[in-house]
């Protein structure tokens, strides 16, 4: 059984997906972390995320591994565990930019489908229900106003010691929405037959209960 949750940044997908994974005893796959890992690795190597030919060369023999440690998804690139670095504010836009490159997506989608084929999982991202697993048993699309999403992201970053002004985060979120929704290859869309949930005025528990109500097990 596979469950997909797509939606823009800050809509609450990962918080909700992690709780549902625990509740239903299925694996959780954070696909955004995979794009973030490649973006981080490219920047570290001095490669600009929009330099398509150089990014393609960089990922040719790149090895990504995903595993869980104390209930937290870990990701490594060529043997380096990059998990602690991929949530930095500057990685968000870099991940969105690098994710426009079809070769990057094809490589990661292959890995995502492989994982989903051998385990019951809940996967969150931008194209999980529309492109990665169009035949998933349960598909959801979570959204919220950009003000609510920016405030959630601001709090999340502040808790990690990154104090970024609300307006800057909101601008970044809106620019990322535009980039993710308008790219030509597997853009962020509401997947066919997905249940749409606006979480602007909902608590995490309300969203979890709503989604679990759709999933008969
Ligand atoms: O969900 P996130 O904020 O960690 O995702 C970071 C970026 O990665 C997002 O702006 C676009 C890209 N992404 C994607 O293109 N497809 C996915 N399935 C997940 C993320």
XYZ file of N, CA and C and ligand atoms in Angstrom:
671
model
N 0.834 -1.203 0.000
C 0.000 0.000 0.000
C 0.870 1.256 0.000
N 0.552 2.171 -0.869
C 1.289 3.435 -0.891
C 0.331 4.613 -0.742
N 0.810 5.604 0.009
C 0.029 6.827 0.234
C 0.909 7.986 -0.231
N 0.359 8.909 -0.975
C 1.155 10.076 -1.378
C 0.526 11.341 -0.821
N 1.397 12.255 -0.421
C 0.931 13.596 -0.020
C 1.781 14.606 -0.770
N 1.145 15.369 -1.619
C 1.852 16.435 -2.328
C 1.374 17.789 -1.833
N 2.132 18.800 -2.182
C 1.712 20.152 -1.817
C 2.901 21.079 -1.723
N 2.620 22.381 -1.628
C 3.708 23.363 -1.558
C 4.410 23.339 -0.207
N 5.562 23.991 -0.147
C 6.344 24.061 1.086
C 5.550 24.711 2.211
N 5.649 24.117 3.396
C 4.990 24.701 4.568
C 3.531 24.312 4.715
N 3.049 23.426 3.855
C 1.636 23.042 3.965
C 1.435 22.018 5.086
N 2.531 21.519 5.642
C 2.441 20.601 6.791
C 2.585 19.145 6.408
N 2.948 18.888 5.158
C 3.021 17.506 4.659
C 3.900 16.600 5.518
N 5.126 17.066 5.790
C 6.060 16.144 6.450
C 5.654 15.872 7.901
N 5.171 16.889 8.602
C 4.720 16.686 9.991
C 3.621 15.634 10.028
N 2.649 15.815 9.140
C 1.492 14.918 9.096
C 1.910 13.518 8.611
N 2.745 13.473 7.569
C 3.144 12.182 6.995
C 3.896 11.337 8.028
N 4.752 11.984 8.816
C 5.520 11.242 9.829
C 4.569 10.623 10.858
N 3.571 11.403 11.289
C 2.630 10.893 12.301
C 1.779 9.759 11.745
N 1.370 9.902 10.492
C 0.538 8.849 9.887
C 1.372 7.575 9.703
N 2.629 7.749 9.319
C 3.510 6.582 9.137
C 3.596 5.792 10.441
N 3.745 6.500 11.533
C 3.836 5.842 12.840
C 2.523 5.135 13.174
N 1.439 5.875 12.983
C 0.110 5.354 13.299
C -0.204 4.084 12.508
N 0.175 4.062 11.241
C -0.171 2.922 10.387
C 0.969 1.906 10.251
N 2.078 2.174 10.936
C 3.259 1.303 10.830
C 3.715 1.096 9.381
N 3.847 2.180 8.665
C 4.405 2.109 7.308
C 5.645 3.012 7.277
N 6.462 2.865 6.232
C 7.667 3.702 6.138
C 7.289 5.100 5.682
N 8.136 6.050 6.049
C 7.930 7.425 5.593
C 9.074 7.796 4.653
N 8.747 8.323 3.494
C 9.792 8.778 2.576
C 9.594 10.259 2.264
N 10.579 11.048 2.714
C 10.582 12.498 2.484
C 11.360 12.741 1.188
N 10.633 12.904 0.062
C 11.332 13.027 -1.222
C 12.029 14.383 -1.360
N 11.512 15.402 -0.660
C 12.159 16.719 -0.699
C 13.585 16.637 -0.186
N 13.808 15.761 0.804
C 15.153 15.613 1.369
C 16.131 15.130 0.291
N 15.619 14.361 -0.667
C 16.495 13.831 -1.714
C 16.953 14.962 -2.654
N 16.010 15.853 -3.007
C 16.385 17.002 -3.853
C 17.295 17.957 -3.078
N 16.995 18.095 -1.791
C 17.829 18.964 -0.945
C 19.251 18.409 -0.861
N 19.366 17.094 -0.744
C 20.686 16.473 -0.617
C 21.532 16.732 -1.867
N 20.897 16.630 -3.032
C 21.642 16.881 -4.274
C 22.016 18.363 -4.372
N 21.089 19.234 -3.971
C 21.375 20.678 -4.021
C 22.542 21.019 -3.093
N 22.517 20.446 -1.900
C 23.589 20.704 -0.929
C 24.934 20.222 -1.496
N 24.902 19.025 -2.052
C 26.123 18.434 -2.589
C 26.674 19.289 -3.747
N 25.780 19.748 -4.624
C 26.208 20.580 -5.762
C 26.853 21.874 -5.251
N 26.169 22.551 -4.307
C 26.711 23.814 -3.785
C 28.074 23.588 -3.139
N 28.194 22.477 -2.427
C 29.452 22.170 -1.750
C 30.592 21.968 -2.762
N 30.213 21.440 -3.922
C 31.214 21.216 -4.966
C 31.412 22.459 -5.832
N 30.717 23.550 -5.471
C 30.868 24.796 -6.226
C 30.072 24.807 -7.519
N 29.070 23.933 -7.614
C 28.248 23.860 -8.832
C 26.942 24.614 -8.610
N 26.608 25.521 -9.533
C 25.354 26.274 -9.419
C 24.183 25.354 -9.766
N 23.087 25.386 -8.986
C 21.965 24.468 -9.232
C 21.301 24.644 -10.606
N 21.514 25.800 -11.259
C 20.892 25.966 -12.579
C 21.873 25.693 -13.726
N 23.065 25.211 -13.393
C 24.060 24.884 -14.423
C 23.820 23.432 -14.856
N 22.847 23.266 -15.763
C 22.361 21.917 -16.097
C 23.459 20.942 -16.543
N 24.310 21.297 -17.513
C 25.320 20.307 -17.946
C 26.241 19.871 -16.812
N 26.638 20.814 -15.957
C 27.564 20.448 -14.870
C 26.844 19.607 -13.812
N 25.563 19.947 -13.554
C 24.794 19.147 -12.587
C 24.635 17.723 -13.126
N 24.350 17.601 -14.412
C 24.166 16.268 -15.005
C 25.448 15.439 -14.851
N 26.597 16.071 -15.093
C 27.871 15.357 -14.945
C 28.088 14.967 -13.480
N 27.703 15.869 -12.583
C 27.898 15.635 -11.148
C 27.092 14.434 -10.639
N 25.880 14.276 -11.183
C 25.011 13.218 -10.634
C 25.188 11.869 -11.332
N 26.016 11.868 -12.384
C 26.133 10.646 -13.181
C 26.473 9.414 -12.330
N 27.471 9.535 -11.496
C 27.841 8.379 -10.664
C 27.541 8.627 -9.189
N 26.621 9.544 -8.953
C 26.313 9.897 -7.560
C 25.522 8.766 -6.887
N 25.946 8.434 -5.689
C 25.246 7.373 -4.964
C 24.507 7.967 -3.769
N 23.183 7.798 -3.769
C 22.377 8.298 -2.643
C 21.854 7.120 -1.842
N 21.955 7.240 -0.510
C 21.402 6.172 0.339
C 20.446 6.799 1.336
N 19.368 6.088 1.639
C 18.380 6.557 2.611
C 18.189 5.480 3.660
N 18.127 5.884 4.909
C 17.873 4.924 5.978
C 17.278 5.680 7.154
N 16.886 4.929 8.184
C 16.256 5.573 9.340
C 17.114 5.410 10.576
N 17.201 6.457 11.379
C 17.959 6.388 12.632
C 17.112 7.042 13.707
N 16.760 6.300 14.739
C 15.876 6.808 15.798
C 14.632 7.490 15.224
N 14.046 6.873 14.236
C 12.813 7.385 13.653
C 12.998 8.594 12.747
N 14.251 8.967 12.446
C 14.479 10.134 11.579
C 15.158 9.676 10.277
N 14.568 10.095 9.136
C 15.156 9.712 7.851
C 16.535 10.358 7.680
N 17.493 9.550 7.264
C 18.839 10.048 6.997
C 19.116 9.898 5.505
N 19.937 10.799 4.973
C 20.289 10.696 3.559
C 21.783 10.955 3.392
N 22.411 10.085 2.593
C 23.838 10.306 2.329
C 24.066 10.432 0.839
N 25.088 11.208 0.499
C 25.489 11.365 -0.895
C 26.968 10.975 -0.976
N 27.226 9.993 -1.822
C 28.596 9.471 -1.973
C 29.259 9.227 -0.620
N 28.502 8.616 0.274
C 29.065 8.209 1.561
C 29.021 9.269 2.653
N 28.667 10.529 2.325
C 28.607 11.570 3.365
C 27.162 11.756 3.834
N 26.934 11.623 5.154
C 25.590 11.860 5.680
C 25.344 13.373 5.679
N 24.452 13.820 4.769
C 24.234 15.267 4.601
C 23.008 15.751 5.374
N 22.342 14.832 6.089
C 21.084 15.163 6.791
C 21.159 16.445 7.637
N 22.231 16.668 8.408
C 22.224 17.853 9.275
C 22.231 19.178 8.508
N 22.583 19.161 7.221
C 22.791 20.420 6.499
C 21.679 20.788 5.516
N 20.799 19.843 5.206
C 19.874 20.079 4.091
C 18.665 20.937 4.441
N 18.471 21.263 5.724
C 17.317 22.090 6.119
C 17.675 23.558 6.242
N 18.918 23.921 5.902
C 19.305 25.334 5.957
C 18.421 26.113 4.982
N 18.169 27.381 5.332
C 17.260 28.205 4.522
C 17.691 28.277 3.047
N 19.006 28.448 2.811
C 19.459 28.639 1.417
C 19.341 27.374 0.570
N 19.173 26.220 1.207
C 19.067 24.973 0.441
C 17.673 24.830 -0.189
N 16.657 25.470 0.414
C 15.287 25.315 -0.105
C 15.192 25.765 -1.565
N 15.637 26.969 -1.851
C 15.527 27.471 -3.224
C 16.470 26.708 -4.161
N 17.655 26.357 -3.645
C 18.610 25.599 -4.473
C 18.001 24.242 -4.867
N 17.271 23.620 -3.928
C 16.639 22.322 -4.213
C 15.548 22.496 -5.271
N 14.777 23.572 -5.142
C 13.714 23.827 -6.116
C 14.323 24.035 -7.504
N 15.432 24.761 -7.571
C 16.066 25.054 -8.868
C 16.660 23.786 -9.481
N 17.338 23.006 -8.658
C 17.981 21.791 -9.209
C 16.922 20.749 -9.604
N 15.757 20.816 -8.936
C 14.708 19.826 -9.221
C 14.027 20.060 -10.572
N 14.345 21.184 -11.222
C 13.776 21.438 -12.556
C 14.485 20.602 -13.616
N 15.688 20.117 -13.287
C 16.492 19.398 -14.282
C 15.958 17.965 -14.427
N 15.441 17.604 -15.631
C 14.834 16.284 -15.793
C 15.740 15.129 -15.369
N 17.045 15.211 -15.655
C 17.952 14.097 -15.302
C 18.011 13.882 -13.794
N 17.908 14.970 -13.041
C 17.913 14.864 -11.571
C 16.641 14.141 -11.138
N 15.517 14.568 -11.699
C 14.233 13.973 -11.310
C 14.201 12.482 -11.676
N 14.663 12.168 -12.886
C 14.598 10.770 -13.336
C 15.389 9.871 -12.383
N 16.565 10.352 -11.979
C 17.403 9.562 -11.070
C 16.695 9.347 -9.726
N 16.106 10.406 -9.190
C 15.480 10.290 -7.865
C 14.146 9.541 -7.926
N 13.402 9.756 -8.995
C 12.105 9.070 -9.126
C 12.326 7.556 -9.209
N 13.391 7.156 -9.888
C 13.714 5.727 -9.996
C 13.925 5.129 -8.595
N 14.664 5.844 -7.777
C 14.935 5.381 -6.410
C 13.644 5.371 -5.573
N 12.830 6.412 -5.741
C 11.562 6.503 -4.984
C 10.634 5.344 -5.351
N 10.554 5.029 -6.654
C 9.664 3.931 -7.084
C 10.175 2.591 -6.570
N 11.491 2.446 -6.551
C 12.097 1.209 -6.065
C 11.733 1.005 -4.593
N 11.862 2.062 -3.800
C 11.543 1.962 -2.369
C 10.061 1.621 -2.195
N 9.200 2.310 -2.953
C 7.755 2.098 -2.819
C 7.340 0.702 -3.268
N 8.147 0.090 -4.139
C 7.749 -1.238 -4.641
C 8.031 -2.339 -3.622
N 8.921 -2.082 -2.671
C 9.261 -3.149 -1.712
C 8.740 -2.884 -0.298
N 8.116 -1.732 -0.082
C 7.618 -1.437 1.263
C 6.318 -0.627 1.208
N 5.444 -0.859 2.184
C 4.266 0.010 2.314
C 4.801 1.360 2.771
N 4.464 2.411 2.050
C 5.034 3.686 2.500
C 4.118 4.875 2.242
N 4.409 5.926 3.002
C 3.765 7.217 2.787
C 4.875 8.139 2.310
N 4.637 8.749 1.163
C 5.673 9.535 0.503
C 5.173 10.959 0.347
N 5.987 11.945 0.717
C 5.534 13.326 0.495
C 6.484 14.085 -0.413
N 5.911 15.042 -1.158
C 6.747 15.804 -2.091
C 5.915 16.704 -2.979
N 6.313 16.792 -4.249
C 5.609 17.675 -5.188
C 4.937 16.896 -6.320
N 5.469 15.712 -6.620
C 4.982 14.970 -7.791
C 4.688 13.512 -7.448
N 4.524 13.207 -6.156
C 4.422 11.797 -5.741
C 3.160 11.132 -6.294
N 2.027 11.834 -6.196
C 0.777 11.243 -6.671
C 0.537 11.482 -8.150
N 1.214 12.450 -8.729
C 0.975 12.779 -10.137
C 1.951 12.067 -11.054
N 3.176 11.841 -10.586
C 4.202 11.289 -11.469
C 4.905 10.048 -10.910
N 5.311 10.102 -9.638
C 6.094 8.973 -9.094
C 5.201 7.737 -8.960
N 4.060 7.899 -8.276
C 3.155 6.764 -8.021
C 1.723 7.145 -8.393
N 1.451 7.317 -9.689
C 0.092 7.748 -10.063
C -0.993 6.745 -9.659
N -0.584 5.469 -9.428
C -1.565 4.452 -9.051
C -1.594 4.182 -7.548
N -1.022 5.073 -6.766
C -1.025 4.887 -5.301
C -2.470 4.736 -4.819
N -2.645 3.915 -3.782
C -4.000 3.641 -3.266
C -4.662 4.907 -2.723
N -3.864 5.744 -2.057
C -4.432 6.958 -1.439
C -3.576 8.161 -1.802
N -4.237 9.190 -2.306
C -3.482 10.382 -2.730
C -4.103 11.629 -2.100
N -3.233 12.468 -1.561
C -3.688 13.703 -0.904
C -2.885 14.885 -1.431
N -3.516 16.040 -1.370
C -2.824 17.294 -1.733
C -3.106 18.274 -0.613
N -2.042 18.667 0.095
C -2.207 19.594 1.211
C -1.734 20.979 0.811
N -2.500 21.973 1.219
C -2.094 23.343 0.931
C -2.454 24.230 2.120
N -2.052 25.502 2.053
C -2.413 26.498 3.077
C -2.032 27.850 2.473
N -2.551 28.921 3.059
C -2.233 30.253 2.530
C -0.729 30.501 2.669
N -0.187 31.394 1.828
C 1.264 31.623 1.907
C 1.642 32.300 3.223
N 0.733 33.090 3.821
C 1.023 33.705 5.131
C 1.194 32.620 6.196
N 0.266 31.689 6.215
C 0.330 30.605 7.213
C 1.581 29.755 6.992
N 1.876 29.435 5.742
C 3.033 28.583 5.446
C 4.338 29.284 5.809
N 4.395 30.590 5.515
C 5.624 31.343 5.829
C 5.834 31.421 7.341
N 4.745 31.606 8.086
C 4.873 31.697 9.542
C 5.302 30.350 10.137
N 4.766 29.259 9.597
C 5.181 27.924 10.066
C 6.678 27.731 9.812
N 7.130 28.084 8.612
C 8.533 27.890 8.252
C 9.437 28.780 9.107
N 8.944 30.031 9.379
C 9.739 30.956 10.201
C 9.973 30.361 11.586
N 8.897 29.818 12.175
C 9.004 29.229 13.517
C 9.945 28.025 13.503
N 9.797 27.195 12.475
C 10.618 25.980 12.363
C 12.108 26.352 12.288
N 12.434 27.374 11.473
C 13.830 27.790 11.331
C 14.325 28.443 12.619
N 13.456 29.241 13.263
C 13.844 29.921 14.509
C 14.205 28.902 15.588
N 13.440 27.811 15.625
C 13.721 26.761 16.609
C 15.105 26.149 16.404
N 15.573 26.238 15.146
C 16.908 25.688 14.848
C 17.970 26.777 14.894
N 17.568 27.953 15.401
C 18.555 29.029 15.550
C 18.747 29.874 14.310
N 17.912 29.669 13.271
C 18.025 30.505 12.069
C 16.914 31.549 12.107
N 17.266 32.788 12.469
C 16.246 33.839 12.577
C 16.133 34.607 11.273
N 15.153 34.216 10.461
C 14.967 34.843 9.149
C 13.649 35.615 9.205
N 13.638 36.877 8.712
C 12.399 37.655 8.774
C 11.254 37.004 7.992
N 10.041 37.166 8.550
C 8.818 36.600 7.943
C 8.703 36.981 6.461
N 8.914 38.278 6.147
C 8.718 38.743 4.765
C 9.665 38.038 3.796
N 10.896 37.812 4.257
C 11.878 37.140 3.388
C 11.450 35.686 3.133
N 10.947 35.046 4.179
C 10.518 33.650 4.030
C 9.299 33.573 3.113
N 8.381 34.520 3.284
C 7.166 34.509 2.454
C 7.526 34.700 0.966
N 8.449 35.626 0.715
C 8.877 35.881 -0.660
C 9.508 34.616 -1.262
N 10.321 33.966 -0.448
C 11.008 32.755 -0.876
C 10.013 31.624 -1.169
N 9.019 31.495 -0.285
C 8.003 30.442 -0.443
C 7.198 30.668 -1.724
N 6.848 31.936 -1.977
C 6.040 32.227 -3.164
C 6.853 32.018 -4.446
N 8.141 32.380 -4.387
C 9.001 32.185 -5.571
C 9.184 30.683 -5.832
N 9.309 29.917 -4.747
C 9.486 28.466 -4.882
C 8.202 27.821 -5.419
N 7.042 28.271 -4.911
C 5.750 27.762 -5.428
C 5.711 27.938 -6.943
N 6.068 29.155 -7.379
C 5.968 29.483 -8.796
C 6.898 28.568 -9.600
N 8.137 28.428 -9.090
C 9.121 27.607 -9.806
C 8.674 26.133 -9.845
N 8.166 25.620 -8.700
C 7.766 24.207 -8.636
C 6.505 23.932 -9.478
N 5.632 24.958 -9.571
C 4.358 24.739 -10.282
C 4.476 24.960 -11.785
N 5.522 25.671 -12.210
C 5.590 26.014 -13.640
C 6.702 25.289 -14.383
N 7.487 24.453 -13.687
C 8.546 23.745 -14.420
C 7.903 22.803 -15.435
N 8.677 22.478 -16.480
C 8.037 21.707 -17.548
C 7.935 20.218 -17.217
N 8.865 19.695 -16.429
C 8.877 18.253 -16.167
C 8.318 17.973 -14.772
N 7.214 17.221 -14.694
C 6.595 16.821 -13.421
C 6.430 17.984 -12.434
N 5.664 19.006 -12.835
C 5.455 20.140 -11.919
C 4.532 19.776 -10.753
N 4.484 20.682 -9.777
C 3.545 20.500 -8.657
C 2.138 20.796 -9.165
N 1.284 19.775 -9.129
C -0.125 19.924 -9.525
C -0.957 19.141 -8.511
N -2.275 19.352 -8.546
C -3.138 18.491 -7.739
C -3.261 17.184 -8.523
N -2.788 16.057 -7.956
C -2.859 14.800 -8.717
C -4.304 14.381 -8.983
N -4.478 13.668 -10.071
C -5.773 13.126 -10.423
C -6.305 12.300 -9.241
N -7.526 12.521 -8.855
C -8.218 11.784 -7.773
C -7.653 12.048 -6.363
N -6.820 13.072 -6.210
C -6.284 13.358 -4.861
C -7.327 14.102 -4.027
N -7.328 13.846 -2.728
C -8.183 14.587 -1.795
C -7.432 15.871 -1.442
N -8.055 17.020 -1.651
C -7.396 18.302 -1.369
C -7.757 18.772 0.040
N -6.721 19.110 0.815
C -6.948 19.559 2.197
C -6.266 20.907 2.408
N -7.045 21.933 2.733
C -6.473 23.237 3.071
C -6.250 23.247 4.580
N -4.976 23.275 4.992
C -4.648 23.135 6.412
C -4.507 24.479 7.133
N -4.839 25.591 6.431
C -4.614 26.930 7.010
C -5.188 27.064 8.412
N -6.397 26.515 8.593
C -7.044 26.692 9.893
C -7.248 25.368 10.612
N -6.392 24.403 10.312
C -6.542 23.085 10.948
C -5.345 22.790 11.840
N -5.583 22.029 12.902
C -4.462 21.585 13.730
C -3.860 20.332 13.071
N -2.654 19.993 13.507
C -1.994 18.805 12.968
C -2.868 17.571 13.208
N -3.403 17.440 14.439
C -4.238 16.275 14.756
C -5.467 16.193 13.855
N -6.054 17.338 13.572
C -7.246 17.336 12.707
C -6.898 16.808 11.316
N -5.746 17.223 10.805
C -5.354 16.769 9.462
C -5.045 15.258 9.482
N -4.316 14.831 10.518
C -3.973 13.403 10.624
C -5.255 12.566 10.679
N -6.199 13.000 11.509
C -7.447 12.229 11.644
C -8.248 12.219 10.354
N -8.242 13.359 9.668
C -8.975 13.433 8.402
C -8.387 12.444 7.394
N -7.056 12.461 7.272
C -6.408 11.558 6.300
C -6.610 10.097 6.701
N -6.431 9.804 7.988
C -6.590 8.406 8.428
C -8.019 7.917 8.188
N -8.962 8.827 8.234
C -10.355 8.462 7.978
C -10.571 7.935 6.564
N -9.713 8.353 5.628
C -9.838 7.888 4.252
C -9.162 6.539 4.032
N -8.251 6.206 4.956
C -7.436 5.009 4.741
C -8.000 3.820 5.518
N -8.557 2.885 4.822
C -9.158 1.731 5.505
C -8.083 0.662 5.646
N -7.830 0.254 6.853
C -6.825 -0.812 7.054
C -7.356 -1.867 8.007
O 9.477 19.584 0.419
P 10.794 20.378 0.465
O 10.619 21.806 0.858
O 11.830 19.692 1.268
O 11.314 20.364 -1.071
C 12.411 21.129 -1.503
C 12.326 21.310 -3.017
O 12.552 20.065 -3.661
C 10.991 21.810 -3.555
O 10.908 23.218 -3.583
C 10.948 21.222 -4.944
C 11.769 19.962 -4.854
N 10.951 18.753 -4.793
C 10.470 18.260 -5.975
O 10.671 18.877 -7.024
N 9.766 17.098 -5.998
C 9.525 16.424 -4.878
N 8.834 15.286 -4.946
C 9.978 16.932 -3.630
C 10.682 18.112 -3.617
